[in-house]
Every structure is written in C-alpha cells, then in structure tokens.
C-alpha positions as semicolon CSV with decimal commas, in nm:
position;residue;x (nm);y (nm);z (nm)
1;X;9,318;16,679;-12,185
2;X;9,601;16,872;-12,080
3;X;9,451;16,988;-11,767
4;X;9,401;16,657;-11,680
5;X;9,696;16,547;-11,714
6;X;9,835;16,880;-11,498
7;X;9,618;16,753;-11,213
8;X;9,783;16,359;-11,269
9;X;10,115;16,524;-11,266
10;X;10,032;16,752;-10,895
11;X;9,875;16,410;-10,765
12;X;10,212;16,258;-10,812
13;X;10,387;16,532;-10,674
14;X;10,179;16,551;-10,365
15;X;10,245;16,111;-10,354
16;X;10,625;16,237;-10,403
17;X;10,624;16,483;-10,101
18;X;10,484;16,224;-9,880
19;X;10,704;15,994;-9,956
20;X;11,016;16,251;-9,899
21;X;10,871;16,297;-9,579
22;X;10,793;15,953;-9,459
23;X;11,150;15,792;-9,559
24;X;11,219;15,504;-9,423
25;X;11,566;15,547;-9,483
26;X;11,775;15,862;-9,656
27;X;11,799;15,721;-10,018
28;X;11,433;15,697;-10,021
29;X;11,365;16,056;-9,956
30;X;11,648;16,182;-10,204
31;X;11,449;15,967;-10,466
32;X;11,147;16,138;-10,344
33;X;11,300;16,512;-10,380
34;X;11,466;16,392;-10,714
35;X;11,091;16,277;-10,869
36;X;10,977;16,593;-10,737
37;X;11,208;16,815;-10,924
38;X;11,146;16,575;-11,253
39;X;10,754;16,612;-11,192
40;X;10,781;17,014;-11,178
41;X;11,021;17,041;-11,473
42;X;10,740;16,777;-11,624
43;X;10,488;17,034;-11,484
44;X;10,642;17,368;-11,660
45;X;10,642;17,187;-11,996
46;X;10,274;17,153;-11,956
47;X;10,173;17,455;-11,868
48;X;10,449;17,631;-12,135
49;X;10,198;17,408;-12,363
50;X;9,901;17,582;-12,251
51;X;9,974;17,922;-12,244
52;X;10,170;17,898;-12,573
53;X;10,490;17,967;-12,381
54;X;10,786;17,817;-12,534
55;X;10,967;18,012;-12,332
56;X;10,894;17,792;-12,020
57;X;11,091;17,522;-12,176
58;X;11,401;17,691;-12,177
59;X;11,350;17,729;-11,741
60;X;11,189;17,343;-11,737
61;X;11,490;17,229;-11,872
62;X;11,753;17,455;-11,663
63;X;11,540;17,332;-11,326
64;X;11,573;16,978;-11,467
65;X;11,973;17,010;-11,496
66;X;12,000;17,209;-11,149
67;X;11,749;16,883;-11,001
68;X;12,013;16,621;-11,144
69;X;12,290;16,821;-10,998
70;X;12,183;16,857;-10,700
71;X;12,067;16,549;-10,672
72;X;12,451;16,404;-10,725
73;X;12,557;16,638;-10,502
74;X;12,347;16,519;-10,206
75;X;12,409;16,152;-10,306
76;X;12,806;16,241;-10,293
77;X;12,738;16,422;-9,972
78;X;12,558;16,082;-9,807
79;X;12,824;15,894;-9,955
80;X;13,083;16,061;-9,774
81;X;12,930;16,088;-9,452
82;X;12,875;15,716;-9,427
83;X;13,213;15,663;-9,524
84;X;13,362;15,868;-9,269
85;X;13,113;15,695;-9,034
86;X;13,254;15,395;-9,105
87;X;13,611;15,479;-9,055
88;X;13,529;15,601;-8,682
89;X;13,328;15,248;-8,594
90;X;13,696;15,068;-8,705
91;X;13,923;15,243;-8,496
C-alpha cells in the first residue's frame, strides 16, 4: 500500500516538474516548485514510514519550512520586480 502510494506521490512530482517548466506565466511555475517541495517533504514521511525512521520526520518537516520560506521569498522577490517595472513604464 505504501509503495503505491510512493509511486502516486513521484507521478505527481514528475506532473509538478513539467508544469514548472512549461509556465505559462511566473506564478505558475513558483506554484509548481512550491508543490514540488510539499510532494518531497510528503515523500520523506513515507519512506520514514517504511524504513521505521522517525527520524526522517524531523528533516520532512525542516524541508517543508525551508519550501514555504523560500517560496515567500521568491513571491516577494516577483513582487518587487514588477513593481519597480511599473514605476519605469510611468515616467
């Protein structure tokens, strides 16, 4: 059962990476990379599971936080830009 649902969890990653790469536009491929890092943090639970790891939690859990901030950080970064962007176009 649980290597089943290991193998859902890489499909979705693989669906994830595509996406990232594809875009269309920049907030789609943060998404992408955000449900990526949710999916392996998803992914080390699993396996921590299987191998009778608790352990693997503990760095599940610190990737997860590190994915969110990051994540924010990029978002803040985009943010920015475009607003600087948009201060050149009205002068």
């Amino acid at each position: 059962m649980y290597i089943l649902v290991s193998i859902a969890i890489l499909v979705t990653m693989v669906l994830a990476l595509v996406r990232a790469l594809k875009g269309p536009t920049v907030y789609d491929r943060v998404l992408a990379v955000n449900m990526f890092g949710t999916k392996t943090a998803m992914l080390l639970a699993v396996i921590a599971y299987l191998y009778g790891r608790p352990d693997f939690l503990d760095l599940a859990l610190a990737y997860a936080l590190i994915n969110l901030v990051g994540v924010l950080a990029v978002l803040e970064f985009f943010q920015n830009n475009h607003r600087d962007h948009a201060e050149y176009d009205n002068d």
